[in-house]
Short mmCIF file of C-alpha atoms and ligand atoms in Angstrom, two decimals:
data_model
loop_
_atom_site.label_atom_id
_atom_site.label_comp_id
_atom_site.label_asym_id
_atom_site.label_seq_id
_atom_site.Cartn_x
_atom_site.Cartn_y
_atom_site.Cartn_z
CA UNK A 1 0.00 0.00 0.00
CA UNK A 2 1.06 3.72 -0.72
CA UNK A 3 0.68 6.71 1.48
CA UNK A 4 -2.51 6.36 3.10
CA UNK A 5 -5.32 7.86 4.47
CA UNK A 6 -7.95 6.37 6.90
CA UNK A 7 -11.57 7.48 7.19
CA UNK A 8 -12.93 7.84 10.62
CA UNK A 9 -16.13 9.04 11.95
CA UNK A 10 -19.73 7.13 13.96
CA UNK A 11 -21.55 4.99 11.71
CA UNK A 12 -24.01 6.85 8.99
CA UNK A 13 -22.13 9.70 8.56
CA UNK A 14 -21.62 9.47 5.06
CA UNK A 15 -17.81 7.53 5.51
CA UNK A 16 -18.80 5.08 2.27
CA UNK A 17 -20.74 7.56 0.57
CA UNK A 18 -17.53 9.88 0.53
CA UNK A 19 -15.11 6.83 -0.19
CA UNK A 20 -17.42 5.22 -2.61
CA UNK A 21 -17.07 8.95 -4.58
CA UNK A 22 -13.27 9.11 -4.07
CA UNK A 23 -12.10 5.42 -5.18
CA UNK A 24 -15.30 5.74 -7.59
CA UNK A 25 -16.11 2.04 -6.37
CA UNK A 26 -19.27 0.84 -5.61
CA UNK A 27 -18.46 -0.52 -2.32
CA UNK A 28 -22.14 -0.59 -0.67
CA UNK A 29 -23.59 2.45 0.93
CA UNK A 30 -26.18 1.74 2.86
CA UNK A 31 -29.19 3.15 5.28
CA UNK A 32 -28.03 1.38 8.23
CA UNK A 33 -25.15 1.29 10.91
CA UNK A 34 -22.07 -1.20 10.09
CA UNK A 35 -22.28 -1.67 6.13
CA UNK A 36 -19.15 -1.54 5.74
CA UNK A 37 -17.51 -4.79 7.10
CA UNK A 38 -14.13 -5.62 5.05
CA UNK A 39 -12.13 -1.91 4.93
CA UNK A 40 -11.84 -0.96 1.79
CA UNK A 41 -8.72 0.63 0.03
CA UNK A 42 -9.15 2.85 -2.63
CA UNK A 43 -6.08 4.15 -4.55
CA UNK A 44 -6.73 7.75 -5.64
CA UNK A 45 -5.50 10.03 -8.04
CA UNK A 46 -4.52 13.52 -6.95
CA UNK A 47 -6.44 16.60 -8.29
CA UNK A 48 -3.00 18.56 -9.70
CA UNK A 49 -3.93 21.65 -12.74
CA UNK A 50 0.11 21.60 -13.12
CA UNK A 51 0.07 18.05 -13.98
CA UNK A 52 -2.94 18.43 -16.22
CA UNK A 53 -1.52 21.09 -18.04
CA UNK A 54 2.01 19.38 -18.49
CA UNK A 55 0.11 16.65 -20.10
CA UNK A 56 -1.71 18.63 -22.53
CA UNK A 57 1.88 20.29 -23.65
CA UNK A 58 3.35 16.82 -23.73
CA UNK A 59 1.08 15.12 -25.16
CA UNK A 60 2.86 11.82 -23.84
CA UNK A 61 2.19 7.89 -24.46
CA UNK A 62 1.51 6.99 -21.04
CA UNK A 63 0.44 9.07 -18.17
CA UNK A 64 0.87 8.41 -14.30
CA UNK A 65 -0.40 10.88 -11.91
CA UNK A 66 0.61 11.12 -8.25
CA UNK A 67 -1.91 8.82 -5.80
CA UNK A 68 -3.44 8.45 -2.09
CA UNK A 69 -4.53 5.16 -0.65
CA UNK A 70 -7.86 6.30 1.18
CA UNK A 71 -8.95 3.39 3.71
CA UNK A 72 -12.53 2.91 4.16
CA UNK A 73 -13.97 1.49 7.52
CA UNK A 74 -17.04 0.35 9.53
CA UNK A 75 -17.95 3.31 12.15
CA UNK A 76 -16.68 4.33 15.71
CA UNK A 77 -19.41 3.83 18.44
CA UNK A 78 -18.92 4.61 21.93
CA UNK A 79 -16.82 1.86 23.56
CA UNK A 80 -15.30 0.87 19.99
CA UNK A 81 -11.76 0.92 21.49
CA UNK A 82 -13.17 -1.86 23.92
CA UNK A 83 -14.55 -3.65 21.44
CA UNK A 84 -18.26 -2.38 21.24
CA UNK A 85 -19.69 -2.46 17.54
CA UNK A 86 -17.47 -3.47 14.66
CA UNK A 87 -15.27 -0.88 14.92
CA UNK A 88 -12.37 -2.26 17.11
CA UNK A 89 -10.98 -5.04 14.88
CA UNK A 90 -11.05 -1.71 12.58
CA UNK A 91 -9.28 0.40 14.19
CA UNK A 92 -6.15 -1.79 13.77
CA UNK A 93 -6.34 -0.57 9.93
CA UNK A 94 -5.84 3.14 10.80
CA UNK A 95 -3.18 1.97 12.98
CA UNK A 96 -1.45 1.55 9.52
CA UNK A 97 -2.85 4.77 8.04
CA UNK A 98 -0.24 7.87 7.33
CA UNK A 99 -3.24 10.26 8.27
CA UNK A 100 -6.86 10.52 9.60
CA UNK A 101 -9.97 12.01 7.70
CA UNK A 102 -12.44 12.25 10.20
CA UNK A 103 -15.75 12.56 8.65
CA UNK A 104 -18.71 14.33 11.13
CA UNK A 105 -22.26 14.50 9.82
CA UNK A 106 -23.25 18.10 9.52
CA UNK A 107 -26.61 17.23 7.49
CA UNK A 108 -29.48 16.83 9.19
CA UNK A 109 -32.14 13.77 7.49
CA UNK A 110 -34.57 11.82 9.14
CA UNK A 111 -34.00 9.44 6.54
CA UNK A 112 -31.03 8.82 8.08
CA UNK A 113 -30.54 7.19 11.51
CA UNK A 114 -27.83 8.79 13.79
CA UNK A 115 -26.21 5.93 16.12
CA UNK A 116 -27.24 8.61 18.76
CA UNK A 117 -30.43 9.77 17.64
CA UNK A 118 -29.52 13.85 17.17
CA UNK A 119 -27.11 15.87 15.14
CA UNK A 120 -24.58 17.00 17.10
CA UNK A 121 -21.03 17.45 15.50
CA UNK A 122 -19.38 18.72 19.07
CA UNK A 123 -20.39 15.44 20.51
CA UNK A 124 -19.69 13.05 17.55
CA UNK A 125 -15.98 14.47 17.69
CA UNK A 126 -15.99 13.98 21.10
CA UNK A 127 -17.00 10.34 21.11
CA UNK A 128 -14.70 9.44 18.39
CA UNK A 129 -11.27 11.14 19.70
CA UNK A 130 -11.91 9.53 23.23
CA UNK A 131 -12.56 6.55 21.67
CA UNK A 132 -9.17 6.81 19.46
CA UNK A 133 -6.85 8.13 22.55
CA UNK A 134 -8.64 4.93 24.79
CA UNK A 135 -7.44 2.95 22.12
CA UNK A 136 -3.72 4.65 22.21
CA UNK A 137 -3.88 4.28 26.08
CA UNK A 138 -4.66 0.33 25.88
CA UNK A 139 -1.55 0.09 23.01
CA UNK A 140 0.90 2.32 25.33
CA UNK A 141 -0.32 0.16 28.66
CA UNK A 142 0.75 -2.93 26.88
CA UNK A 143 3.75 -1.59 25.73
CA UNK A 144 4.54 -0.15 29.43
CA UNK A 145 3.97 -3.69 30.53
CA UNK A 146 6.34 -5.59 28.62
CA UNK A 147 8.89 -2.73 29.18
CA UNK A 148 9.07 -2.37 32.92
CA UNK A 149 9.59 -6.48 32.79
CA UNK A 150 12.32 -6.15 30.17
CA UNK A 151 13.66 -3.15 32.53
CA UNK A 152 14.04 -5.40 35.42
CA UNK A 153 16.81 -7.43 33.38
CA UNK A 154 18.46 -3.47 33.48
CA UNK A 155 17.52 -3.63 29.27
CA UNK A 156 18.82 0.23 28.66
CA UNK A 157 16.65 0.77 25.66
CA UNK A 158 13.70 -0.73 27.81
CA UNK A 159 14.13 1.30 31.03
CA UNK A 160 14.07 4.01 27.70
CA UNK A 161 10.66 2.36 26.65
CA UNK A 162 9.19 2.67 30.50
CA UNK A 163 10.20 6.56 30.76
CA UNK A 164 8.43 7.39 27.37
CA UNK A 165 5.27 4.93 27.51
CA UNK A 166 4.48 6.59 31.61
CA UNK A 167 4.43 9.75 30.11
CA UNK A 168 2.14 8.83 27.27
CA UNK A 169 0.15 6.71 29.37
CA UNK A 170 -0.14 10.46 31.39
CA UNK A 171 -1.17 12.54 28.75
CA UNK A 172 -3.58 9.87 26.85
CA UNK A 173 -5.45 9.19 30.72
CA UNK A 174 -5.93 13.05 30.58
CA UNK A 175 -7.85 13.01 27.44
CA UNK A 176 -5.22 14.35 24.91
CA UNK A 177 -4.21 13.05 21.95
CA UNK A 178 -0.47 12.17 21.19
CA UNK A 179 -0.24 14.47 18.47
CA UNK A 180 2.73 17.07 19.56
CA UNK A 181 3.84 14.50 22.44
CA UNK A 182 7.71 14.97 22.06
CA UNK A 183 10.67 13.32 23.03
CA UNK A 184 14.31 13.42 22.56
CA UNK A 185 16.86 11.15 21.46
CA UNK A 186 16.85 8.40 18.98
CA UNK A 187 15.66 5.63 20.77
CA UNK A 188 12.88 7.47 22.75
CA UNK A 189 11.80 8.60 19.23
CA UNK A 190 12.11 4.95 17.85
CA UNK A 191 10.18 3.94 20.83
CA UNK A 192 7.08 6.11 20.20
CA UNK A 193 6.95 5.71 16.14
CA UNK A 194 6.66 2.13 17.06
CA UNK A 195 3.71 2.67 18.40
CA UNK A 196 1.68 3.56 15.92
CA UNK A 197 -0.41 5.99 17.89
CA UNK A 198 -3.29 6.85 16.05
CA UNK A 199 -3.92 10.15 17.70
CA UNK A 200 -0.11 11.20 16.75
CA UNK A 201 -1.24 10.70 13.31
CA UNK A 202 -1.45 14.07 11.38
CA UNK A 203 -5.62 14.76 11.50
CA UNK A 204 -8.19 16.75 9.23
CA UNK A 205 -11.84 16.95 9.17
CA UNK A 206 -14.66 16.45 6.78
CA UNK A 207 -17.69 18.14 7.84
CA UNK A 208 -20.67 16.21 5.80
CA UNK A 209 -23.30 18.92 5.47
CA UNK A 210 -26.40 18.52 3.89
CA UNK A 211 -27.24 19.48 -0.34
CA UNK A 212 -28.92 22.84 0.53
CA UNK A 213 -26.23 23.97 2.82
CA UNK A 214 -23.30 23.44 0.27
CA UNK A 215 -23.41 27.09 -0.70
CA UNK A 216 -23.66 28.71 2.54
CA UNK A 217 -20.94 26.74 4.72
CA UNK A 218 -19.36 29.80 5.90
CA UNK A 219 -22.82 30.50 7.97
CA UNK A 220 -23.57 26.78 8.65
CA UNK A 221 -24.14 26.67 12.05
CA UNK A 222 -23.34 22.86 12.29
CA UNK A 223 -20.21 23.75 10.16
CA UNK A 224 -19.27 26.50 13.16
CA UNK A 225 -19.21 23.66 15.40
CA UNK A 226 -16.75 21.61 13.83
CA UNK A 227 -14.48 24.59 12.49
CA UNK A 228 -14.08 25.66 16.17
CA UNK A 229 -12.82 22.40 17.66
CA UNK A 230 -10.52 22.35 13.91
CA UNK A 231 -8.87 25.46 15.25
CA UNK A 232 -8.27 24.33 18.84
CA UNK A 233 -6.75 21.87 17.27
CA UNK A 234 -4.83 23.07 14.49
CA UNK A 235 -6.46 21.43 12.09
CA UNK A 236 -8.03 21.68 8.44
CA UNK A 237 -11.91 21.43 8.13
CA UNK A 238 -12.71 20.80 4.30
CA UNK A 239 -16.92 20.77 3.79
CA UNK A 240 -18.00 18.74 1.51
CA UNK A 241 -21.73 17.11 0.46
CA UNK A 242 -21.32 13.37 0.19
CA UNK A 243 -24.46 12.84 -1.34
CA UNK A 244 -23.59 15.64 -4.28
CA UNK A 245 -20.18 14.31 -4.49
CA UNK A 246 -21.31 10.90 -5.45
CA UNK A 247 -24.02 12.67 -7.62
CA UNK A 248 -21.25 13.82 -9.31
CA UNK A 249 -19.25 10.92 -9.85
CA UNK A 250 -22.30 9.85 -11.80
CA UNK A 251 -22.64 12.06 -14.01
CA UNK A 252 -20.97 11.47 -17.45
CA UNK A 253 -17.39 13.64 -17.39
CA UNK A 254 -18.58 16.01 -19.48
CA UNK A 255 -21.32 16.92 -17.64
CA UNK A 256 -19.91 17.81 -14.68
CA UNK A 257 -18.22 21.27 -15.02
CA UNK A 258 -22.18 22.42 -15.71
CA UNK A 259 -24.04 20.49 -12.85
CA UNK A 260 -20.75 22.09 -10.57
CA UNK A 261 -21.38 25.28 -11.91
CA UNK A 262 -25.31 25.05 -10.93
CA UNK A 263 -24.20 24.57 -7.49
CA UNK A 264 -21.70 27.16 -7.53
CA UNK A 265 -18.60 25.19 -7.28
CA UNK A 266 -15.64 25.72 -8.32
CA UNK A 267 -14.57 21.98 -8.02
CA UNK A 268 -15.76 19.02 -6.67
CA UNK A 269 -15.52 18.73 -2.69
CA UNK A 270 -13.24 15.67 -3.68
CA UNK A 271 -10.54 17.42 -4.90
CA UNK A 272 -9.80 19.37 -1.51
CA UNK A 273 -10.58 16.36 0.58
CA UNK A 274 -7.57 14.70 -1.73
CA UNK A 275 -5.50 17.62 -1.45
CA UNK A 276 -5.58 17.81 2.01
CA UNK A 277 -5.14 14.59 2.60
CA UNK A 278 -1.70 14.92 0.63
CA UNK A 279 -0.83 17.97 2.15
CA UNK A 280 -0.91 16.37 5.84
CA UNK A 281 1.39 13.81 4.62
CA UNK A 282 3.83 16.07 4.12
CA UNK A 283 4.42 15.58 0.35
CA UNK A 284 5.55 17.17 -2.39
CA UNK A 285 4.92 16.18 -5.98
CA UNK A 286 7.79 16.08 -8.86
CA UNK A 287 7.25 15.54 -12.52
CA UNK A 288 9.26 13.92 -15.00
CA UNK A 289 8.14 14.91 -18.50
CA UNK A 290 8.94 13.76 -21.77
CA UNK A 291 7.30 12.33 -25.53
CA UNK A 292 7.00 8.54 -23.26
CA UNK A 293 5.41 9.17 -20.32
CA UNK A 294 4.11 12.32 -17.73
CA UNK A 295 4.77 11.31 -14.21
CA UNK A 296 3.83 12.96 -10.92
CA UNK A 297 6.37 11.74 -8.43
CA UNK A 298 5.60 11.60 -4.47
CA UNK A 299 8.39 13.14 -2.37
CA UNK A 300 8.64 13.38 1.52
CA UNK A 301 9.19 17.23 1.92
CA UNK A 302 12.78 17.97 2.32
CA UNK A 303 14.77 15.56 0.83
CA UNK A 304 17.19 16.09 -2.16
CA UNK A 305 18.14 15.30 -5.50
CA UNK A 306 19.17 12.01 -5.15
CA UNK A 307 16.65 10.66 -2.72
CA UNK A 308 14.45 12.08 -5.53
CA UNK A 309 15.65 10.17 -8.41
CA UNK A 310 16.11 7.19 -6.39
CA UNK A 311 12.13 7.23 -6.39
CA UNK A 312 12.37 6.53 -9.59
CA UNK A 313 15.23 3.92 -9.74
CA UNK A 314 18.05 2.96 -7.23
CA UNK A 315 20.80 3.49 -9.92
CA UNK A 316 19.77 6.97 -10.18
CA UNK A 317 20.26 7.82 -7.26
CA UNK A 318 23.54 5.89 -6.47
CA UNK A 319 24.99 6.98 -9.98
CA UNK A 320 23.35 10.24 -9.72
CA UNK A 321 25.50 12.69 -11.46
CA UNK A 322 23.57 16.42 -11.62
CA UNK A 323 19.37 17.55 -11.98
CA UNK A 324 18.16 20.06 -14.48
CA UNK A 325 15.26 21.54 -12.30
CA UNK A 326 13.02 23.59 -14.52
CA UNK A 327 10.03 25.08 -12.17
CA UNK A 328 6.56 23.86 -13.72
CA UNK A 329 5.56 27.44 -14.60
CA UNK A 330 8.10 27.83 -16.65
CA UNK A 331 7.92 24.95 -18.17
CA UNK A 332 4.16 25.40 -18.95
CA UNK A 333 4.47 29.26 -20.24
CA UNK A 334 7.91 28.95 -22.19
CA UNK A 335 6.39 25.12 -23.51
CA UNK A 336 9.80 23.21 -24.26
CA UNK A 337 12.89 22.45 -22.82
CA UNK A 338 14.55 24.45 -25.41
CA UNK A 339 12.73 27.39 -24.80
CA UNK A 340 13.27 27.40 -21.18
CA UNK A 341 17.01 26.76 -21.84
CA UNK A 342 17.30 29.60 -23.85
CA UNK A 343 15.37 31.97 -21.36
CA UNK A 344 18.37 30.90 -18.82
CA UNK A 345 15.41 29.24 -16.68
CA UNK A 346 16.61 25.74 -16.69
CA UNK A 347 19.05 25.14 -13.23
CA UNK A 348 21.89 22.67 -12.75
CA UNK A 349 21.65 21.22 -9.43
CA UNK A 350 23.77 18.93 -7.42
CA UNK A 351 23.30 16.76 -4.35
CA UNK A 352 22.26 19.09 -1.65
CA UNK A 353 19.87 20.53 -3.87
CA UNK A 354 16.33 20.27 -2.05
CA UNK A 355 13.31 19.01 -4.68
CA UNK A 356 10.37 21.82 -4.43
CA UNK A 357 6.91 20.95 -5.35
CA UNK A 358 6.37 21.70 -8.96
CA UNK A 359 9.45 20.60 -10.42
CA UNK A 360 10.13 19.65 -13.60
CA UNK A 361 13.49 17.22 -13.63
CA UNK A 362 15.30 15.87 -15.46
CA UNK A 363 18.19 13.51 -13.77
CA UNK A 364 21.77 12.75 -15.26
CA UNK A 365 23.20 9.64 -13.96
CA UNK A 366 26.10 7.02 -13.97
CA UNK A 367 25.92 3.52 -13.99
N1 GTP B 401 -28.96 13.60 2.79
C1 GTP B 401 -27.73 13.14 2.84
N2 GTP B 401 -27.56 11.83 3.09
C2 GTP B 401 -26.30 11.35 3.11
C3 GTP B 401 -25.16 12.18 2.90
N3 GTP B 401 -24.06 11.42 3.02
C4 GTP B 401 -24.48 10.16 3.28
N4 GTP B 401 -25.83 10.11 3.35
C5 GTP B 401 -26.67 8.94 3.61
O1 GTP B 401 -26.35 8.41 4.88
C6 GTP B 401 -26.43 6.98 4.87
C7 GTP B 401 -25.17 6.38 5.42
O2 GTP B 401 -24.11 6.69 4.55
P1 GTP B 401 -22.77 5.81 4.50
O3 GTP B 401 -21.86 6.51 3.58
O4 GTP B 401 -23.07 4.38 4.26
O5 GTP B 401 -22.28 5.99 6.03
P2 GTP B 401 -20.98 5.39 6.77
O6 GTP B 401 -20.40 6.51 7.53
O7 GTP B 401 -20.10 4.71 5.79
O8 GTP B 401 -21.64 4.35 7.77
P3 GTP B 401 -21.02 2.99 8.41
O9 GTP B 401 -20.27 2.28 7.35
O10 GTP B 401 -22.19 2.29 8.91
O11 GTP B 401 -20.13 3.45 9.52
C8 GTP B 401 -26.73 6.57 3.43
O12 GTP B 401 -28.11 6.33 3.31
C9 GTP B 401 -26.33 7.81 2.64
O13 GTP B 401 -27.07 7.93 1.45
C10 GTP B 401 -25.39 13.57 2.60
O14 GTP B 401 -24.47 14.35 2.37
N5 GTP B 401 -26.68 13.97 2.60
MG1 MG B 402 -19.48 2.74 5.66
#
């Protein structure tokens, strides 16, 4: 599996709907609590204009956009992390998730059961993210056990394991998530990747309003709710219909830009739920153009030229010579390599250069 990212939320919130839209699978969506029973992966393409456009000046044989895994599964209920409902066997698959969409049901319908029987996105946040730092407080408890036995037999990197899991165990008994929990030192920082605590995982939200509502989300009342427990937290809210979005994804492509328009969208909700799922992974994308093949490359923010063309084979990055780095804008106004050359816009860069997002490279190696 790629980079991934789970979707979290109660039951009947519109988690399937939304996935079902995304991956563009039917995987059921149904009226009633736990449809959802094997999690569902769905490997999605990422909304980029820049790759869109390079494609249209390329014109190539074969093109390969960048992706996120999106992981479907059954709803949260209260108790989940202690195995009420379905969802505790699930939340060992967001364990292996890179990030967490959690979805919250902003639309009211009386079509639609809520697990709890009101609308009330303050309290469906709140019953998830206990139930998600419970489970990260049963993982770090088991880990604590195993270390203070290992510590006994004076195991350094143990006695290491008890200091870090205590104060987790702490912070997770009062009610807060893992996210920004920090340690020092290699080993402590080993110790608490290893965990694979959900609530360290980087987090946005998805607030699920209802079809009339998708044009006034700034004054959504429901929407306020969610937004201000986003900003306490730090982190993205992205509002999106579920039900128009898989409207959408029914409609014949070339139909879509008009229905959008109707609604007065710019873009389907989709797109920035994609986005910002990429964005809290920390990526950047890189493209490698030519007459064969347009290719959106996934980078970890940060690293350099040769971790970069080592993406794209190991003997370009251990033979890797130089980069000619030509920024996408460029590329797309000046519209060949030639062009750009002669404009003095294409850069030679060496092994400490740092890839941006938008690149355009072009790798010279040695084998
Ligand atoms: N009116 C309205 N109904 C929606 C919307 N999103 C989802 N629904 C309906 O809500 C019901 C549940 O949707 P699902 O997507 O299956 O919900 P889920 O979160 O995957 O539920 P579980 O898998 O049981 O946890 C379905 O009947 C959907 O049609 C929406 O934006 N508006
Ligand atoms: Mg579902």
């Amino acid at each position: 599996m790629g980079l991934s990212v789970g979707i979290v939320g109660l039951p009947n919130v519109g988690k399937s709907t939304l996935f079902n839209s995304l991956s563009s699978k039917q995987a059921e969506a149904a009226n009633y609590a736990f449809c959802t029973i094997d999690p569902n992966v769905g490997v999605v393409p990422v909304p980029d204009p820049r790759f869109d456009a390079l494609v249209e000046l390329f014109q190539p044989k074969k093109v390969v956009p960048a992706t996120v895994d999106f992981v479907d599964i059954a709803g949260l209920v209260r108790g989940a992390s202690k195995g009420e409902g379905k969802g505790n066997a699930f939340l060992s698959h967001i364990r292996d998730a890179d990030a967490i969409a959690h979805v919250v049901r902003c639309f009211e319908d009386d079509n639609v059961l809520h697990v709890d029987n009101r609308v009330d996105p303050a309290a469906d946040i709140e019953t998830i993210e206990t139930e998600l730092v419970l489970k990260d407080l049963e993982t770090v408890q088991k880990r604590l056990d195993k270390a203070r036995r290992a510590a006994k037999g004076q195991n350094a990197y143990e006695k290491k394991a008890v200091a870090v899991c205590e104060a987790l165990e702490a912070r997770l008994d009062a009610g807060t998530p893992a996210r920004g929990f920090e340690v020092e030192g290699d080993d402590e920082q080993r110790i608490l990747h290893d965990l694979f605590l959900i609530t360290a995982k980087p987090m946005f939200y998805v607030a699920n309003v209802k079809e009339e509502q998708i044009g006034s989300t700034d004054t959504d009342p429901l929407v306020a709710e969610v937004r201000k427990i986003a900003e306490e937290r730090g982190a993205p809210v992205v509002c999106i219909s579920a039900a128009i979005e898989a409207e959408i994804m029914q409609l014949p492509e070339e139909e879509r830009a008009e229905f959008l328009e109707s609604l007065d969208l710019e873009e389907p909700g989709l797109h920035q739920v994609i986005r910002t799922g990429y964005q809290m992974l920390n990526l950047i994308t890189f493209f490698t153009c030519g007459p064969n093949e347009v290719h959106a490359w996934t980078l970890e923010k940060g690293l350099k030229a040769p971790q970069a063309a080592g993406k794209i084979h190991s003997d370009f990055e251990k033979g890797f010579i130089r980069a000619e780095v030509i920024t996408s804008e460029d590329m797309l106004e000046l519209k060949s390599e030639q062009a750009v050359k002669a404009a003095g816009k294409m850069r030679l860069e060496g092994k400490e250069y740092v890839v941006q997002d938008g690149d355009v490279v072009h790798f010279r190696f040695n084998v």
